Coordinates of C-alpha atoms in Angstrom, one line a residue:
M1 CA 117.5 135.3 62.1
S2 CA 120.4 136.9 63.8
E3 CA 123.7 137.3 62.0
I4 CA 126.5 135.0 62.9
V5 CA 129.5 136.8 64.3
P6 CA 132.4 136.3 61.9
D7 CA 135.2 134.1 63.1
T8 CA 138.4 136.1 62.8
K9 CA 140.6 133.9 65.0
D10 CA 143.8 132.3 63.8
W11 CA 143.3 128.6 64.4
T12 CA 146.8 127.4 63.4
W13 CA 147.5 126.9 67.1
V14 CA 145.6 123.6 66.9
L15 CA 148.7 122.2 65.1
D16 CA 150.7 122.7 68.3
R17 CA 148.4 121.7 71.1
P18 CA 145.0 119.8 71.6
C19 CA 141.8 121.7 71.1
P20 CA 140.2 122.2 74.6
D21 CA 136.7 122.0 73.1
C22 CA 136.6 119.1 70.6
G23 CA 139.7 117.4 72.0
F24 CA 141.4 117.1 68.5
D25 CA 145.1 116.4 69.0
A26 CA 147.0 117.1 65.8
A27 CA 150.1 115.3 67.1
A28 CA 148.1 112.1 67.4
V29 CA 147.0 112.0 63.8
T30 CA 149.2 110.1 61.4
V31 CA 148.8 111.1 57.7
D32 CA 147.7 107.6 56.7
R33 CA 144.5 108.2 58.7
L34 CA 143.5 111.5 57.1
A35 CA 141.3 109.9 54.4
E36 CA 139.6 107.5 56.9
V37 CA 138.7 110.3 59.3
V38 CA 137.4 112.5 56.5
R39 CA 135.1 109.8 55.3
D40 CA 133.8 108.9 58.7
N41 CA 133.2 112.6 59.5
A42 CA 131.2 112.9 56.3
T43 CA 128.8 110.3 57.6
T44 CA 128.1 112.5 60.6
W45 CA 126.7 115.1 58.3
E46 CA 124.8 112.6 56.2
A47 CA 123.1 111.4 59.5
V48 CA 122.3 114.8 61.0
L49 CA 120.9 116.1 57.6
T50 CA 118.2 113.4 57.8
L51 CA 116.7 115.1 60.9
A52 CA 113.5 117.0 60.2
D53 CA 114.8 120.1 62.1
A54 CA 118.3 120.1 60.5
G55 CA 117.7 123.6 59.2
E56 CA 116.8 125.0 62.7
R57 CA 119.4 126.9 64.7
P58 CA 119.8 125.8 68.3
A59 CA 120.3 129.5 69.2
T60 CA 119.9 132.6 67.0
D61 CA 123.7 133.2 66.9
T62 CA 124.7 129.6 66.2
W63 CA 124.6 127.8 62.9
S64 CA 122.1 125.0 62.3
P65 CA 123.4 121.6 61.4
L66 CA 122.5 122.4 57.8
E67 CA 124.6 125.5 57.8
Y68 CA 127.5 123.7 59.4
A69 CA 127.2 121.0 56.8
C70 CA 127.3 123.6 54.0
H71 CA 130.4 125.0 55.5
I72 CA 132.1 121.5 55.8
R73 CA 131.2 120.8 52.1
D74 CA 132.9 124.0 51.1
V75 CA 135.9 123.4 53.5
H76 CA 136.5 120.1 51.7
R77 CA 136.4 121.8 48.3
V78 CA 138.7 124.6 49.3
F79 CA 141.3 122.3 51.0
D80 CA 141.1 120.0 48.0
G81 CA 142.1 122.9 45.8
R82 CA 144.9 123.9 48.1
L83 CA 146.2 120.4 48.3
A84 CA 146.2 120.1 44.5
L85 CA 148.2 123.4 44.3
M86 CA 150.8 122.2 46.7
L87 CA 151.3 118.9 44.8
A88 CA 151.5 120.7 41.5
E89 CA 153.5 123.9 42.3
N90 CA 156.4 124.9 44.5
E91 CA 155.3 126.8 47.6
P92 CA 152.1 128.2 46.1
R93 CA 150.2 131.0 47.8
F94 CA 146.6 130.1 48.4
P95 CA 143.8 132.5 47.3
N96 CA 142.0 134.1 50.3
W97 CA 138.8 132.5 51.3
D98 CA 136.3 134.3 53.5
Q99 CA 134.1 131.6 55.0
D100 CA 131.6 134.0 56.5
E101 CA 131.1 135.8 53.2
T102 CA 130.7 132.5 51.5
A103 CA 128.0 131.5 54.0
L104 CA 126.0 134.7 53.4
E105 CA 126.3 134.6 49.6
G106 CA 125.5 130.9 49.5
R107 CA 122.4 131.3 51.7
Y108 CA 123.5 128.3 53.7
G109 CA 120.3 128.2 55.8
E110 CA 118.1 128.0 52.7
Q111 CA 119.8 125.1 50.9
D112 CA 118.2 121.7 50.5
P113 CA 119.5 119.2 53.1
G114 CA 119.4 116.3 50.7
V115 CA 121.4 118.1 48.0
V116 CA 123.9 119.3 50.6
S117 CA 124.3 115.8 51.9
A118 CA 125.1 114.4 48.5
E119 CA 127.5 117.3 47.7
L120 CA 129.3 117.0 51.0
L121 CA 129.8 113.2 50.6
E122 CA 131.2 113.9 47.1
A123 CA 133.5 116.6 48.3
A124 CA 134.7 114.5 51.2
E125 CA 135.4 111.5 48.9
A126 CA 137.4 113.8 46.5
I127 CA 139.8 115.1 49.1
A128 CA 140.0 111.7 50.8
E129 CA 141.2 110.2 47.5
R130 CA 143.6 113.2 47.1
Y131 CA 145.2 112.4 50.5
E132 CA 145.5 108.8 49.5
S133 CA 147.3 109.9 46.3
V134 CA 150.0 111.9 48.1
P135 CA 153.4 110.4 47.3
P136 CA 155.5 109.4 50.4
D137 CA 158.1 112.1 49.6
A138 CA 155.5 114.9 49.2
W139 CA 154.2 115.3 52.7
D140 CA 156.7 118.0 53.4
R141 CA 155.9 120.1 50.4
R142 CA 155.0 123.7 51.4
G143 CA 152.2 126.2 50.7
L144 CA 151.4 129.6 52.1
R145 CA 148.1 131.1 53.2
S146 CA 147.3 134.6 52.2
N147 CA 148.3 135.9 55.6
G148 CA 151.7 134.3 55.3
S149 CA 151.1 131.2 57.5
V150 CA 153.2 128.3 56.1
F151 CA 151.8 124.7 55.8
T152 CA 153.2 121.5 54.7
V153 CA 151.0 119.0 53.0
A154 CA 150.9 117.0 56.3
S155 CA 150.1 120.0 58.5
L156 CA 147.5 121.2 56.0
G157 CA 145.8 117.9 56.3
R158 CA 145.8 118.0 60.1
Y159 CA 144.5 121.6 60.1
H160 CA 141.7 120.6 57.7
L161 CA 140.9 117.6 59.9
H162 CA 140.5 119.8 63.0
D163 CA 138.0 122.0 61.2
V164 CA 135.7 119.1 60.3
V165 CA 136.1 117.3 63.6
H166 CA 135.4 120.5 65.6
H167 CA 132.2 121.2 63.7
A168 CA 131.1 117.6 64.2
W169 CA 131.6 118.2 67.9
D170 CA 129.4 121.4 67.5
V171 CA 126.5 119.2 66.3
R172 CA 127.1 116.3 68.6
A173 CA 123.6 116.6 70.1
A174 CA 122.0 116.4 66.6
A175 CA 124.3 113.4 65.8
A176 CA 123.0 111.7 69.0
R177 CA 119.4 112.3 68.0
A178 CA 120.2 110.7 64.6
T179 CA 121.4 107.6 66.4
V180 CA 118.2 107.6 68.5
E181 CA 116.0 107.9 65.4
A182 CA 117.9 105.0 63.8
Y183 CA 116.8 102.8 66.8
D184 CA 113.3 104.2 66.7
A185 CA 112.9 103.1 63.1
S186 CA 114.1 99.6 63.8
A187 CA 112.9 99.1 67.4
A188 CA 110.9 95.9 66.7
A189 CA 113.6 94.4 64.5
Y190 CA 116.2 95.0 67.2
R191 CA 114.0 93.5 69.9
D192 CA 113.3 90.4 67.9
G193 CA 116.9 90.0 66.7
T194 CA 118.4 90.2 70.2
R195 CA 116.1 87.8 72.1
A196 CA 118.8 85.1 72.3
V197 CA 120.5 84.9 75.7
S198 CA 124.1 83.5 76.0
E199 CA 125.6 81.7 78.9
E200 CA 127.8 84.8 79.5
D201 CA 124.6 86.9 79.7
L202 CA 123.1 84.6 82.3
A203 CA 126.3 84.5 84.3
A204 CA 126.6 88.3 84.4
V205 CA 123.0 88.6 85.6
A206 CA 123.5 86.0 88.3
A207 CA 126.6 87.6 89.6
F208 CA 125.0 91.1 89.6
A209 CA 121.9 89.8 91.5
A210 CA 124.0 87.8 94.0
D211 CA 126.1 90.9 94.8
L212 CA 123.1 93.2 95.3
G213 CA 120.8 90.8 97.0
P214 CA 117.0 90.0 96.5
G215 CA 114.8 93.0 96.0
A216 CA 117.6 95.4 95.2
R217 CA 116.4 98.3 93.0
V218 CA 118.3 98.7 89.6
L219 CA 118.3 101.5 87.1
E220 CA 118.7 100.0 83.6
V221 CA 120.1 102.5 81.1
G222 CA 119.1 101.4 77.6
S223 CA 116.5 98.7 78.1
A224 CA 115.8 98.4 74.4
G225 CA 113.1 95.7 74.2
G226 CA 113.3 94.8 77.8
R227 CA 115.2 91.5 77.5
D228 CA 117.8 92.1 80.2
A229 CA 115.3 93.7 82.6
G230 CA 113.3 90.4 82.4
L231 CA 116.4 88.4 83.2
L232 CA 117.3 90.7 86.1
E233 CA 113.8 90.4 87.5
D234 CA 113.8 86.7 87.2
A235 CA 117.0 86.8 89.3
G236 CA 115.1 88.6 92.1
L237 CA 115.9 92.3 91.4
S238 CA 113.5 95.2 90.9
V239 CA 114.2 97.1 87.7
R240 CA 113.4 100.5 86.4
R241 CA 113.4 100.2 82.6
T242 CA 114.5 103.3 80.7
D243 CA 115.7 104.2 77.2
V244 CA 116.5 107.3 75.3
S245 CA 114.7 106.0 72.3
P246 CA 110.9 106.7 72.2
G247 CA 110.6 103.7 69.9
F248 CA 111.9 101.3 72.4
V249 CA 109.9 102.8 75.3
A250 CA 106.7 102.6 73.2
L251 CA 107.5 99.0 72.3
M252 CA 108.0 98.0 76.0
R253 CA 104.8 99.7 77.0
A254 CA 103.0 97.9 74.2
D255 CA 104.3 94.6 75.6
G256 CA 102.9 95.5 79.0
Q257 CA 106.2 96.6 80.6
D258 CA 106.6 99.8 82.7
A259 CA 109.3 101.9 80.9
D260 CA 110.4 105.5 81.1
L261 CA 111.9 107.7 78.4
L262 CA 115.2 108.9 79.9
D263 CA 118.4 110.5 78.7
P264 CA 121.1 109.9 81.4
L265 CA 123.0 112.9 80.3
T266 CA 120.3 115.5 80.9
D267 CA 117.2 114.0 82.6
D268 CA 116.4 113.7 86.3
L269 CA 117.6 110.3 87.4
D270 CA 115.4 110.2 90.6
D271 CA 113.4 107.0 90.8
P272 CA 109.6 107.9 90.5
A273 CA 108.8 104.6 92.3
R274 CA 111.1 105.6 95.3
P275 CA 111.5 109.4 95.3
G276 CA 114.7 110.6 96.9
T277 CA 116.0 107.0 97.4
P278 CA 119.2 106.1 95.5
Y279 CA 119.4 103.0 93.4
D280 CA 121.3 99.9 94.5
G281 CA 122.8 99.3 91.1
V282 CA 123.0 100.4 87.5
W283 CA 122.9 98.1 84.5
A284 CA 124.1 99.6 81.2
S285 CA 124.6 96.8 78.6
A286 CA 125.7 98.1 75.2
S287 CA 123.9 101.4 75.6
L288 CA 126.5 104.1 76.8
L289 CA 128.6 103.2 73.8
H290 CA 126.7 105.8 71.9
V291 CA 127.6 108.6 74.3
D292 CA 130.1 111.1 73.0
R293 CA 133.6 110.8 74.6
H294 CA 133.3 114.3 76.1
D295 CA 129.9 113.4 77.7
L296 CA 130.6 110.0 79.2
P297 CA 132.3 111.4 82.3
T298 CA 129.3 113.5 83.0
V299 CA 126.9 110.5 82.5
L300 CA 129.0 108.3 84.8
A301 CA 129.2 110.9 87.5
R302 CA 125.4 111.4 87.3
L303 CA 124.8 107.7 87.6
A304 CA 127.2 107.5 90.6
G305 CA 125.3 110.4 92.3
A306 CA 122.1 108.4 91.8
T307 CA 123.5 105.2 93.3
R308 CA 123.9 104.4 97.0
P309 CA 127.3 103.9 98.6
G310 CA 128.3 100.3 98.0
G311 CA 126.0 100.1 94.9
L312 CA 127.2 98.4 91.7
L313 CA 127.6 99.4 88.1
R314 CA 127.7 96.9 85.2
L315 CA 128.8 98.5 82.0
W316 CA 129.7 97.2 78.5
L317 CA 131.4 99.4 75.9
K318 CA 133.1 98.6 72.6
E319 CA 136.9 98.4 72.8
G320 CA 139.0 100.5 70.3
D321 CA 140.0 104.0 69.4
G322 CA 138.1 107.1 68.4
A323 CA 134.5 106.9 67.2
A324 CA 132.7 105.8 64.0
W325 CA 129.4 105.5 62.3
S326 CA 128.1 102.1 61.5
R327 CA 125.2 100.5 59.7
H328 CA 125.0 96.8 60.9
G329 CA 123.1 94.3 62.8
H330 CA 119.3 94.6 63.3
V331 CA 119.2 98.4 62.8
A332 CA 118.8 99.7 59.3
G333 CA 120.0 103.3 60.0
V334 CA 123.4 104.6 60.7
R335 CA 124.5 104.9 64.4
R336 CA 127.4 106.6 66.1
F337 CA 129.7 104.5 68.3
T338 CA 132.4 105.7 70.7
F339 CA 135.3 103.2 71.5
W340 CA 137.3 103.1 74.6
R341 CA 140.6 101.6 75.8
P342 CA 140.9 100.1 79.3
E343 CA 143.2 102.7 80.9
P344 CA 141.4 105.9 79.8
L345 CA 138.0 104.3 80.8
A346 CA 139.3 103.3 84.2
E347 CA 140.5 106.8 84.8
V348 CA 137.1 108.3 83.7
L349 CA 135.3 105.8 86.0
A350 CA 137.4 106.8 89.0
D351 CA 137.0 110.5 88.4
A352 CA 133.3 110.0 88.1
G353 CA 133.1 108.4 91.6
W354 CA 133.3 104.7 90.8
E355 CA 135.8 102.2 92.2
V356 CA 136.7 99.7 89.4
I357 CA 136.4 96.1 90.6
D358 CA 137.0 94.4 87.3
L359 CA 137.6 95.8 83.8
R360 CA 138.3 93.1 81.3
H361 CA 138.5 92.5 77.5
V362 CA 135.9 90.1 76.1
D363 CA 135.2 89.1 72.5
S364 CA 131.5 89.0 71.4
T365 CA 130.3 85.4 70.9
V366 CA 128.0 86.8 68.1
S367 CA 130.3 89.1 66.1
A368 CA 133.8 88.5 67.6
E369 CA 134.1 92.2 68.2
P370 CA 136.2 93.3 71.2
W371 CA 134.3 94.7 74.2
L372 CA 135.2 96.0 77.6
D373 CA 133.2 94.4 80.5
V374 CA 133.2 96.6 83.6
T375 CA 132.1 96.0 87.2
A376 CA 132.5 99.0 89.4
R377 CA 131.3 100.0 92.9
R378 CA 130.3 103.2 94.6
P379 CA 132.8 103.6 97.5
A380 CA 131.0 103.0 100.9

């Protein structure tokens, strides 16, 4: 295994401007959210450490999810110690911490994922509680790093947060696979629990079919158990069923449906039933909400490129800010959701080659959660 090149960069600049890689914007983080983000971030590592290959490096010079998780565990411990010093002493100087030496001495790649997961969750909870305990008048207390960099309690918290957010971005592909595996494990339960069709569902299908016309070819992204595909076909459309979850694809095939395993971020979108012919429409109901914020523009642009001029997109995403892990509904495992607001989503759609026809807020009739319901067209 190749040795990781030590990181000698001074990352304090992330306190002054957004990180161009992970998108973390320190100026947008209020101190009352530090504990919340730390706890949600810890769930990322809990999820990726369930993967069978969590200890494998994606490249010889890049840490595995397991090694990153060990680092995050130790980051929480170090920053918890620094925060305790700042709250107890006047302008303390922090002991130097060599993260690369710690990784080598700790043999990160040889540690047990289950043990690391438990230790990381414990360390995250400890510092989350520490942030919650900071008195209102203590956020400006100062501390000094060994190289002389000065932090306040507030800026230390934001600096700490960038570290954990950035490394979650580093393992976003593994996090996506953890979400897929959660669906795989509960595929039948999800199919059976989502059979019910609302009047809103039927109205959306009818409008989509009426706009496209009989026989139009539709790429469905995230077919799950095939419920919507059946409704679309009943309305006169031709549907290519696809899903990123092998469990859902196997389930549809076992039910006698044609279905393809397809990741819209990376796989060839060409229709095997009509090679070289673009789709008339794309149907993505509650599926692209699992796509990382940085990757959705790419996915939408790829879908636009696979759709004819004048073709339609129907898209549903959860409304809100940021991203979060959740364990709810008909899926037993934890899944990662990305939330969107109307204005940023409209901008992303336009940049990806879609003309927004309608983008509206709707409340789920099942859970009362806020959603964004989008109809967009490929410009003719």
